[in-house]
Short mmCIF file of C-alpha atoms in Angstrom, two decimals:
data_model
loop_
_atom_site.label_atom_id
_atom_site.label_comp_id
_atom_site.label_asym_id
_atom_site.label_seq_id
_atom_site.Cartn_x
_atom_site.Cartn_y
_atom_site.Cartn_z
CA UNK A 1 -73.09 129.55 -26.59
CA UNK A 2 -72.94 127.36 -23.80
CA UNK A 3 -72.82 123.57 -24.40
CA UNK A 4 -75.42 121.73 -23.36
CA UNK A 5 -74.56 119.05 -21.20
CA UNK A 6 -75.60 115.33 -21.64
CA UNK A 7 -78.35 114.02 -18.99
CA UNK A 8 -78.73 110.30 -20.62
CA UNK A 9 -75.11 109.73 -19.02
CA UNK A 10 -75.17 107.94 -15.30
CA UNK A 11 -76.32 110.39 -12.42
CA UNK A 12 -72.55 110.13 -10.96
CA UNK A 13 -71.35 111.46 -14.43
CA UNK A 14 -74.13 114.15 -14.56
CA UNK A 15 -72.56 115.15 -11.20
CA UNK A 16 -68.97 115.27 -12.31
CA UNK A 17 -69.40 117.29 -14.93
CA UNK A 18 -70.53 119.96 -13.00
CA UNK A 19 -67.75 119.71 -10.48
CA UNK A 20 -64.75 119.13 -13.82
CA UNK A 21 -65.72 123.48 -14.57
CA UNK A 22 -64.60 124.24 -10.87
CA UNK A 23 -61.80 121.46 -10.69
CA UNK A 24 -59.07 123.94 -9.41
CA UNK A 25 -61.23 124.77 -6.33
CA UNK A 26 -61.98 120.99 -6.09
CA UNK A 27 -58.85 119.78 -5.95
CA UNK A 28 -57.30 122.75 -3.64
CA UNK A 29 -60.25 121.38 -1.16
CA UNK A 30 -59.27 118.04 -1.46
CA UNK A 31 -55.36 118.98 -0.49
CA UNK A 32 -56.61 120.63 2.19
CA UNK A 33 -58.83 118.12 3.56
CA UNK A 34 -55.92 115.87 3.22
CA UNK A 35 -53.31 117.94 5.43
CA UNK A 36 -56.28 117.88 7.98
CA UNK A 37 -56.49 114.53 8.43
CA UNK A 38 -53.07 113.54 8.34
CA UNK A 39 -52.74 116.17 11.62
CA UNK A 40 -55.36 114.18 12.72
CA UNK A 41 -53.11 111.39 12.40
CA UNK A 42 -50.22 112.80 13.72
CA UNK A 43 -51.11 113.52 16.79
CA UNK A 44 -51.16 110.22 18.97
CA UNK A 45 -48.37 108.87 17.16
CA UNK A 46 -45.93 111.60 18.14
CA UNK A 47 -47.68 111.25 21.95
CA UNK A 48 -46.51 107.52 21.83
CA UNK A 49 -43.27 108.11 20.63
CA UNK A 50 -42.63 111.11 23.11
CA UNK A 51 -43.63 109.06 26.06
CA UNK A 52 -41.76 106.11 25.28
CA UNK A 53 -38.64 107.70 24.28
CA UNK A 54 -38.29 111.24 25.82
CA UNK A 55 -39.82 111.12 29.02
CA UNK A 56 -37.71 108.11 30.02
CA UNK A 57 -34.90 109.29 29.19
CA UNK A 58 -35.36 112.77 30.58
CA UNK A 59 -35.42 114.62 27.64
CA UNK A 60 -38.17 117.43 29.23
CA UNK A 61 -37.06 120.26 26.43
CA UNK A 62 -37.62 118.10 23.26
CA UNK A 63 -40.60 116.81 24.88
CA UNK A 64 -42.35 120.45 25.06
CA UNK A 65 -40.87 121.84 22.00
CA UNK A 66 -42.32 118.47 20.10
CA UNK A 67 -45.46 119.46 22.15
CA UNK A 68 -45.17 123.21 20.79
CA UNK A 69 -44.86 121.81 17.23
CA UNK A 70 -47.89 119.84 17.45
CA UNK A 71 -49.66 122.76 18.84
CA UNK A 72 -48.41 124.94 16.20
CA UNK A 73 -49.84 121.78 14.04
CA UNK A 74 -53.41 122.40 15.56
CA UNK A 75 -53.37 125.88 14.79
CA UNK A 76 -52.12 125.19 10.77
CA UNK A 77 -54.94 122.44 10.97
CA UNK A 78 -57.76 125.50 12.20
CA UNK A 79 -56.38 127.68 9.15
CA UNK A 80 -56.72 124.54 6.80
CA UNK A 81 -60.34 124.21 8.19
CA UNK A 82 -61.49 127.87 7.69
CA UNK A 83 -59.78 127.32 3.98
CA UNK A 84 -61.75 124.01 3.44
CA UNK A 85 -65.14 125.66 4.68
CA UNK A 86 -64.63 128.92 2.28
CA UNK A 87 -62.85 127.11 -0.66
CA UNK A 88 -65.54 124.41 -0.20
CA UNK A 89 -68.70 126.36 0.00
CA UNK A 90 -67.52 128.77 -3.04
CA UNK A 91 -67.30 126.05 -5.08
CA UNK A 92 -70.35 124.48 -4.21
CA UNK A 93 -72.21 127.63 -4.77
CA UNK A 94 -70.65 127.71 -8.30
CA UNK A 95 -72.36 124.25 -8.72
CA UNK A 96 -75.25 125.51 -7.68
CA UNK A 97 -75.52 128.65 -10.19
CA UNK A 98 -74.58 126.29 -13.31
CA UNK A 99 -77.34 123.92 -12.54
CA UNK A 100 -79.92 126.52 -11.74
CA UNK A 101 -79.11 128.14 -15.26
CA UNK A 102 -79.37 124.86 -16.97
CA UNK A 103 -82.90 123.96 -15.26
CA UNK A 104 -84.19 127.55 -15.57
CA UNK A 105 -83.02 127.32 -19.79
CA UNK A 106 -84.45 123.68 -19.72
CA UNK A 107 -87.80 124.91 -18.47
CA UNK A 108 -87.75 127.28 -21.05
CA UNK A 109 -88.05 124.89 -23.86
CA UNK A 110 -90.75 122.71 -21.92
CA UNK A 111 -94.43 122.29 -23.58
CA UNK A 112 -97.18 124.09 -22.13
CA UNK A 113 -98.31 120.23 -21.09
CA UNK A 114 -95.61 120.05 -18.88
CA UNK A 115 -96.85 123.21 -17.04
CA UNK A 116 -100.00 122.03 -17.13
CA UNK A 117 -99.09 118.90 -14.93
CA UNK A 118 -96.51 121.10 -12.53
CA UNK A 119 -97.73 123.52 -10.36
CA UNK A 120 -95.12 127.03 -9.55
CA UNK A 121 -94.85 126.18 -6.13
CA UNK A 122 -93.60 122.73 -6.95
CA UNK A 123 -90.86 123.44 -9.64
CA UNK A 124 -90.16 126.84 -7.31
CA UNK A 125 -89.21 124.16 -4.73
CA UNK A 126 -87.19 122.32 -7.61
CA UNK A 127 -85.32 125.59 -8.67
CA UNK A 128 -84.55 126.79 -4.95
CA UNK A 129 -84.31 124.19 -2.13
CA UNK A 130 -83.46 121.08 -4.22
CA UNK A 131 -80.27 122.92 -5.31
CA UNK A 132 -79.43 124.24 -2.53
CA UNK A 133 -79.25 120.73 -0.70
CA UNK A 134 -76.70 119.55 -4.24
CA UNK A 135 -74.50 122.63 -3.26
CA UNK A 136 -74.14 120.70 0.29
CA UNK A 137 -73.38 117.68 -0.83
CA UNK A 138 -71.00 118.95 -4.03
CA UNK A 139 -68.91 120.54 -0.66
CA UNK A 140 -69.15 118.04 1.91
CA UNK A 141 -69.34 114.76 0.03
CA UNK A 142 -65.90 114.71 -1.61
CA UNK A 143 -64.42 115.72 0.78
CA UNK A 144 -65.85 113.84 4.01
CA UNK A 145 -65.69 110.66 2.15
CA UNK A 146 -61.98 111.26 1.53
CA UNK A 147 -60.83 112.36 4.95
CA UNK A 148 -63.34 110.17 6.47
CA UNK A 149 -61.57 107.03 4.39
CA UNK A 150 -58.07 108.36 5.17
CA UNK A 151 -58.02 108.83 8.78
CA UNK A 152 -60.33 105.62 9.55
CA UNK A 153 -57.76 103.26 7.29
CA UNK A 154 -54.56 105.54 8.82
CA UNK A 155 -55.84 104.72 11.65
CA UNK A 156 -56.22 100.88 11.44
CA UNK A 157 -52.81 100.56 10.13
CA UNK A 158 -50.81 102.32 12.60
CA UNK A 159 -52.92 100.52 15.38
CA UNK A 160 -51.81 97.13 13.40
CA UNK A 161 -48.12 98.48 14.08
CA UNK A 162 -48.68 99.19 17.55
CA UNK A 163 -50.82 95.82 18.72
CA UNK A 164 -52.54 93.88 16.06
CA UNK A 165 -54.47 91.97 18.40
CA UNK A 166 -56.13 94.85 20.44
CA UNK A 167 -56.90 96.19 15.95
CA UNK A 168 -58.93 93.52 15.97
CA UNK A 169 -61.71 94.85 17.66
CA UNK A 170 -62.02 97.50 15.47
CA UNK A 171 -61.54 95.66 12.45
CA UNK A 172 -64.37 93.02 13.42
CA UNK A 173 -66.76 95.77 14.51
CA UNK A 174 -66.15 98.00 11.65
CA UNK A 175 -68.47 95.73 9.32
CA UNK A 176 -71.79 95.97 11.44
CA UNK A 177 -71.29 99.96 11.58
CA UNK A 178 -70.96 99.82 7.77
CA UNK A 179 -73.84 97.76 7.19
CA UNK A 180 -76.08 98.96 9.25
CA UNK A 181 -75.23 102.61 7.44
CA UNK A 182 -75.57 101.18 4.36
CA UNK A 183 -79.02 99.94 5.03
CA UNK A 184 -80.20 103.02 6.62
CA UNK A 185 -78.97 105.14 3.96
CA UNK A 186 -81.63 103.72 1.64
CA UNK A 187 -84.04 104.16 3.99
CA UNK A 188 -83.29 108.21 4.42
CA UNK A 189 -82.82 108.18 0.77
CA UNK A 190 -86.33 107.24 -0.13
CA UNK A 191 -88.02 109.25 2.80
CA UNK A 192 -86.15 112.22 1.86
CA UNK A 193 -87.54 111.65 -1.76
CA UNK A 194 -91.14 111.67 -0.25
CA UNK A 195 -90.02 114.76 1.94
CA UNK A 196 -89.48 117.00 -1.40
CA UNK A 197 -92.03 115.79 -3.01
CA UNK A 198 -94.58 117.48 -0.17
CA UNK A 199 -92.78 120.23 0.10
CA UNK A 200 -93.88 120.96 -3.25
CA UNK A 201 -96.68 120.38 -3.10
CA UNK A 202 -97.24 122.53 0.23
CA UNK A 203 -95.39 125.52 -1.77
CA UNK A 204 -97.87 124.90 -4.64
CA UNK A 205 -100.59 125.58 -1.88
CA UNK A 206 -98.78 128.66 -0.49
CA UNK A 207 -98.93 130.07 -3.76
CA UNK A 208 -102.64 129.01 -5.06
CA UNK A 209 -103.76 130.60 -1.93
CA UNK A 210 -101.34 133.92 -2.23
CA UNK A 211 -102.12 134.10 -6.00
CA UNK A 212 -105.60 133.55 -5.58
CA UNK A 213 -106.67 135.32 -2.68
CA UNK A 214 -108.72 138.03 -4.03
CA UNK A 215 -110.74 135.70 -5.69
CA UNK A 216 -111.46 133.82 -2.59
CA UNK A 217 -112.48 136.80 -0.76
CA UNK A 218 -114.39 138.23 -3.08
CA UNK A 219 -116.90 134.69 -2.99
CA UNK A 220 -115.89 134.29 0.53
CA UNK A 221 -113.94 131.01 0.17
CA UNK A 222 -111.53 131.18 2.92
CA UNK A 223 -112.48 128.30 4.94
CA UNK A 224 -112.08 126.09 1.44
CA UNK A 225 -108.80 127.30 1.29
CA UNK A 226 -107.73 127.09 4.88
CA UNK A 227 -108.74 123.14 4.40
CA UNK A 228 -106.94 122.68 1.43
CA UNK A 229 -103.76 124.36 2.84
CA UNK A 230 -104.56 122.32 5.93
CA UNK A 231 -104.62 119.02 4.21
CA UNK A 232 -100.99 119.64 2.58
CA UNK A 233 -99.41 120.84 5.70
CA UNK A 234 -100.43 117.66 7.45
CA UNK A 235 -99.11 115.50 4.87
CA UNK A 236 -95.62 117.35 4.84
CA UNK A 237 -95.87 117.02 8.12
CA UNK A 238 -96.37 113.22 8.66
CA UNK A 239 -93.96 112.79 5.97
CA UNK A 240 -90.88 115.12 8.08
CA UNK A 241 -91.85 112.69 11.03
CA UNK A 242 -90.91 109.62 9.25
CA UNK A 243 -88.07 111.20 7.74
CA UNK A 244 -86.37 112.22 11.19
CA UNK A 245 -87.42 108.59 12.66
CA UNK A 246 -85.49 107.09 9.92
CA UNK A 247 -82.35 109.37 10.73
CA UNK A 248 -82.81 109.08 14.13
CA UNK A 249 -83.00 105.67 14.03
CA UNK A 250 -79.34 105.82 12.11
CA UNK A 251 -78.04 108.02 14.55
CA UNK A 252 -78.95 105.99 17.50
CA UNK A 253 -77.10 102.90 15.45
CA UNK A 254 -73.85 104.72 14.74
CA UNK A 255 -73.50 106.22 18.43
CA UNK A 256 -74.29 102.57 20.05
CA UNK A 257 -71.25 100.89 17.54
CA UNK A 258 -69.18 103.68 19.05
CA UNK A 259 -69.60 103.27 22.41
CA UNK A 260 -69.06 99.21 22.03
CA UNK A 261 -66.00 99.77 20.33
CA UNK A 262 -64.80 102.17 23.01
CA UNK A 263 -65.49 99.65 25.77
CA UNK A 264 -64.49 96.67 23.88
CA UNK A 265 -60.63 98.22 23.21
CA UNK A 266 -60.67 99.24 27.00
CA UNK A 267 -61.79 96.05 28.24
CA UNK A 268 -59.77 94.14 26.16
CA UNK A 269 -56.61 96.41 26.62
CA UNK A 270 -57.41 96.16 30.12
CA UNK A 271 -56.93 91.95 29.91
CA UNK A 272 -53.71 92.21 27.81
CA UNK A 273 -52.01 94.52 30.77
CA UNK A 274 -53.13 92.17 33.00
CA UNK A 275 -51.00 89.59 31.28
CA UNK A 276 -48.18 91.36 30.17
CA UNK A 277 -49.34 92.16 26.54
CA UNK A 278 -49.81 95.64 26.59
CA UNK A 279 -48.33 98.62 28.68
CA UNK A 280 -49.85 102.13 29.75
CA UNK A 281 -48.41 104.60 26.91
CA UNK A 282 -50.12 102.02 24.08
CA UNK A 283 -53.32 101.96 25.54
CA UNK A 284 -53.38 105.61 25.90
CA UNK A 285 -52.52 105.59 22.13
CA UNK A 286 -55.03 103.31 21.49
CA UNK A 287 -58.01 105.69 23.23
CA UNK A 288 -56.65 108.37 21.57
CA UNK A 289 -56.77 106.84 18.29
CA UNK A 290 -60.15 105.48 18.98
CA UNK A 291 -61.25 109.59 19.33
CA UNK A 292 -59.29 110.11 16.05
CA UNK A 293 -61.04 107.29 14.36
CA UNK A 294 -64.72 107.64 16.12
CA UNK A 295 -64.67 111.49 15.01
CA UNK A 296 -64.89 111.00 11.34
CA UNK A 297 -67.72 107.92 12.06
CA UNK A 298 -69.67 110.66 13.73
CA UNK A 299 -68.88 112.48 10.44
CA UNK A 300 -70.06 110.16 8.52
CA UNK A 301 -73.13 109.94 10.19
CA UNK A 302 -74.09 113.28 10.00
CA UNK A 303 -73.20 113.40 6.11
CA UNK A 304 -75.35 110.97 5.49
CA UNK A 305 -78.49 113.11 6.41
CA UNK A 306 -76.95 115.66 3.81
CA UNK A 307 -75.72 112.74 1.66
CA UNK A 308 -80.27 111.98 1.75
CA UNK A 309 -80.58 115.10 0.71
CA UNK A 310 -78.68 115.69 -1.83
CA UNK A 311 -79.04 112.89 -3.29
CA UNK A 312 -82.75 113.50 -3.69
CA UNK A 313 -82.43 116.64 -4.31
CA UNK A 314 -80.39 115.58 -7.50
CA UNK A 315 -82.38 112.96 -8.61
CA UNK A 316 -85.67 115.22 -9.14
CA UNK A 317 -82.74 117.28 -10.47
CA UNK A 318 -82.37 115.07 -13.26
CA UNK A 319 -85.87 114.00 -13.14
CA UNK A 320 -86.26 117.66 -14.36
CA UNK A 321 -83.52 117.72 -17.63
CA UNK A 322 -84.32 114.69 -18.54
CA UNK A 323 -88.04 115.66 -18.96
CA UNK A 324 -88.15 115.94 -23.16
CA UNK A 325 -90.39 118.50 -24.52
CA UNK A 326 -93.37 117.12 -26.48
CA UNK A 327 -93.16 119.25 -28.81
CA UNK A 328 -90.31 119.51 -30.85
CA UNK A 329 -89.68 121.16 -34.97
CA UNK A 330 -89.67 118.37 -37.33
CA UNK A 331 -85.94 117.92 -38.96
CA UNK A 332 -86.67 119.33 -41.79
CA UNK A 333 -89.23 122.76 -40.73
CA UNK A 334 -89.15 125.61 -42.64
CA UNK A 335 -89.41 129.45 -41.52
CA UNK A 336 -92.31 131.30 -41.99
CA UNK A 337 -91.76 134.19 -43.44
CA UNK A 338 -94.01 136.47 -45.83
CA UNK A 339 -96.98 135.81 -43.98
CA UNK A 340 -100.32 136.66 -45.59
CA UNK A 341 -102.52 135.40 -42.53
CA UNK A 342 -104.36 132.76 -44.26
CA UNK A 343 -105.34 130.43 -41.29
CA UNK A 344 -107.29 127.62 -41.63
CA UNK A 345 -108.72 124.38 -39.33
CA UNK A 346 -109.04 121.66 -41.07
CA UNK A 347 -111.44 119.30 -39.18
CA UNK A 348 -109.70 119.51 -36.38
CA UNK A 349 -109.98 117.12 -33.07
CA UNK A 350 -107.53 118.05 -29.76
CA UNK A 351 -107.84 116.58 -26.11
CA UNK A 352 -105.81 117.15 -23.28
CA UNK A 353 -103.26 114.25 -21.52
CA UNK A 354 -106.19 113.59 -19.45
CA UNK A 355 -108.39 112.35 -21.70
CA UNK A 356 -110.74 114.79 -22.01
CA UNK A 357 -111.65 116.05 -25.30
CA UNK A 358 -112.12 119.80 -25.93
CA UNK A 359 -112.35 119.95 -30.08
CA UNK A 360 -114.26 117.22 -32.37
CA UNK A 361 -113.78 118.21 -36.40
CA UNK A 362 -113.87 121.85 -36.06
CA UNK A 363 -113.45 123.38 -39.72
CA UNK A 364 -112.92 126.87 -39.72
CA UNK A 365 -111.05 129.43 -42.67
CA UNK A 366 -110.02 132.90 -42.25
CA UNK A 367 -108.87 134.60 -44.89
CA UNK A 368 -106.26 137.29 -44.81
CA UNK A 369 -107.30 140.72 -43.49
CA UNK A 370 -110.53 139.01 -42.76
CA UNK A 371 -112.15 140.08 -38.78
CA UNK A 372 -112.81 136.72 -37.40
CA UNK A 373 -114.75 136.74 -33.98
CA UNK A 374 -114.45 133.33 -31.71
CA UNK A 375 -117.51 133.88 -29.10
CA UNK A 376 -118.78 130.86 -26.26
CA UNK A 377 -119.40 129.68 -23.08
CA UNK A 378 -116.19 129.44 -20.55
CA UNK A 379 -114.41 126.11 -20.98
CA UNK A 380 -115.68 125.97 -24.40
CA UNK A 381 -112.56 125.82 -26.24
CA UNK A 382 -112.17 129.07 -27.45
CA UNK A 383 -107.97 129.40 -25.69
CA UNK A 384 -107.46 125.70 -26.97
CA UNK A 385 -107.94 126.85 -30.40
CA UNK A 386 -105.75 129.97 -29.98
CA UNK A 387 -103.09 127.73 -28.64
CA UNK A 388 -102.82 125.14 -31.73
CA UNK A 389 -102.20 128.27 -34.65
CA UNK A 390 -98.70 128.92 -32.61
CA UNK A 391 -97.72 124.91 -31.41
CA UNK A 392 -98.72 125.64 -27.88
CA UNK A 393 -100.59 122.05 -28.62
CA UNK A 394 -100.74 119.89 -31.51
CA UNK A 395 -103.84 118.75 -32.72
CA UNK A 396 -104.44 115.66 -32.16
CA UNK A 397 -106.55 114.74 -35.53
CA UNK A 398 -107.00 116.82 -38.51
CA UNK A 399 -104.38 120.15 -38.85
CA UNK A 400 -104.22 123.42 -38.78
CA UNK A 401 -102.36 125.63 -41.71
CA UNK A 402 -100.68 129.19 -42.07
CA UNK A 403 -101.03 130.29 -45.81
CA UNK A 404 -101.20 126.59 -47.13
CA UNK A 405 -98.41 125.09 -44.75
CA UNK A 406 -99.02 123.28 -41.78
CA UNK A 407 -97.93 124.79 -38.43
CA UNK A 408 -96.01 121.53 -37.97
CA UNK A 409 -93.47 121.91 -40.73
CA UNK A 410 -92.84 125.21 -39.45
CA UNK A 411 -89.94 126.01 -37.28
CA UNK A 412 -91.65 127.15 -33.93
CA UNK A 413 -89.68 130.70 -33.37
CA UNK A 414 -90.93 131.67 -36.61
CA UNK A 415 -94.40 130.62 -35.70
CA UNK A 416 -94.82 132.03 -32.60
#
């Protein structure tokens, strides 16, 4: 049997133990991710030292065979890519499977409360899209933070070797870009949140109105349900609005630090050639560093509408398995077995979460073999009192017994 997994640990341990099951895949996407940023890396430095060193001295046939390796490079570094992006996905979608199992199981062991509070279309959303958007940022999380990290810091340090005063710019500008993504990334976060939570609710009215369309034909209801369907597609779609404003509004941020820090290093490499500080081949290493270390920013950026996502997404994930049933065997229930069908109510009261109370001291004995016929008005009561013989419910004064034992010191499999 598969062990069950422990959701009162920290959300970022919850995640990890999903990922530890695939770990081979994991780290084989890692290495890979790796290798492609340290091509990444590569590239300008060999440019720099090829300019400075061959070309001066005349040395044209190591020049292009050092420019034929670093092609060759470029095409290892595509190969590494297609690896990443199969390796990557394939293990996400593993993630995926396990946690779709362990919610689908979970909801299996839920009360009938909990259903009564959750509409399909809502935990359909939870079961589907929600863990779709995890699988995402299982892939690309991991391993955009850790190429991301590596190139930006390679980066800065073999910048600092070159000219540590023109690395200044970077480094001083570096800290806005971070902040302001820091700040934004709440901001996505909790509009993404809001985002899934109408989406559920506009898949619950999808499927009331699917469901339930004969009924509304057949007493002409239509227009009621055209409004009601109407009313949670506007939401959604006042919520997606806000959502995108907030990303676009991060996007906007992250291009505009770009840009100044592109300008800034050729404005102020510009002023050190002008006094003697800096020469041609090192400022052309510089821009093409800046592309190496702008790309993975850009990366960044875009990860963190999928970082939103997922992060949401897993967070009603674990909204979901941490969600205790309410009813639950007592430690020490027995099975039922022998049954003789002696039921009996026993001035029994029940009402719903709500408030609302269906049953006031009902008191009611059938005896075994006895017919027993439980006739009245719709709403009445009649299902309620079905439901508390098996544990559906539990009463919520009074009891109700099998053969002199009360239901709830029976083991529920055996009751039901």
């Amino acid at each position: 049997m598969k062990k069950k997994k422990d959701f009162s640990r920290s959300d970022l341990s919850v995640f990890v133990s999903y990922i530890l099951p695939h770990k081979r895949m994991f780290i084989l996407d890692m290495l890979l991710s790796v290798l492609v940023g340290v091509i990444d890396l590569i590239f300008p430095y060999v440019t720099r030292q090829a300019m400075n060193r061959l070309l001066p001295q005349s040395l044209f046939r190591t020049f292009f065979v050092v420019m034929g390796v670093i092609f060759a490079a470029y095409l290892l570094r595509a190969f590494f890519m297609y690896l990443v992006t199969v390796i990557g996905h394939g293990m996400g979608t593993r993630v995926e499977a396990d946690m779709r199992e362990d919610v689908f199981s979970h909801m299996q062991e839920l009360s009938f409360s909990f259903f009564d509070k959750n509409r399909t279309g809502v935990l359909l959303s939870r079961v589907t899209n929600d863990l779709f958007e995890i699988v995402e940022l299982a892939h690309h999380g991991p391993e955009n933070i850790l190429t991301c990290t590596l190139t930006i810091l390679g980066a800065i340090v073999i910048l600092l070797t070159i000219n540590w005063k023109l690395s200044l710019v970077l480094i001083v500008l570096m800290p806005a870009c971070l902040a302001f993504s820091l700040h934004q990334r709440v901001r996505m976060r909790k509009a993404n949140v809001e985002v899934k939570r109408r989406t559920g609710e506009i898949n619950a009215a999808i499927e009331s109105g699917i469901s339930g369309i004969r009924t509304a034909k057949a007493f002409a209801n239509e227009e009621a349900e055209r409004e009601k369907f109407g009313v949670a597609n506007e939401n959604f779609k006042t919520t997606k609005v806000r959502y995108y404003q907030a990303m676009g509004l991060f996007n906007a941020g992250v291009e505009a630090t770009i840009g100044m820090i592109q300008v800034a290093v050729i404005a102020f490499g510009g002023m050190m050639i002008m006094g003697g500080q800096l020469d041609l081949v090192d400022l052309l290493t510089f821009t093409l560093y800046i592309s190496t270390f702008t790309s993975p920013v850009r990366k960044l950026a875009q990860f963190m509408e999928i970082y939103a996502q997922g992060t949401a997404g897993f967070s009603r994930f674990l909204e979901l398995m941490r969600t205790e049933p309410e009813i639950r065997d007592a430690p020490d229930a027995r099975e039922l077995t022998q049954v003789a069908g002696h039921i009996r109510y026993d001035h029994v009261d029940f009402r719903y979460q709500d408030g609302v109370e269906v049953l006031r001291d009902i008191n009611v004995e059938i005896r075994p073999g006895q017919t027993f016929a439980l006739v009245g008005s719709s709403g009445g009561g009649k299902t309620t009192m079905c439901h508390l013989l098996p544990r559906f419910y539990d009463v919520t004064g009074g009891s109700v017994s099998i053969d002199g034992m009360d239901v709830r010191d029976l083991t529920q499999k055996s009751l039901r």
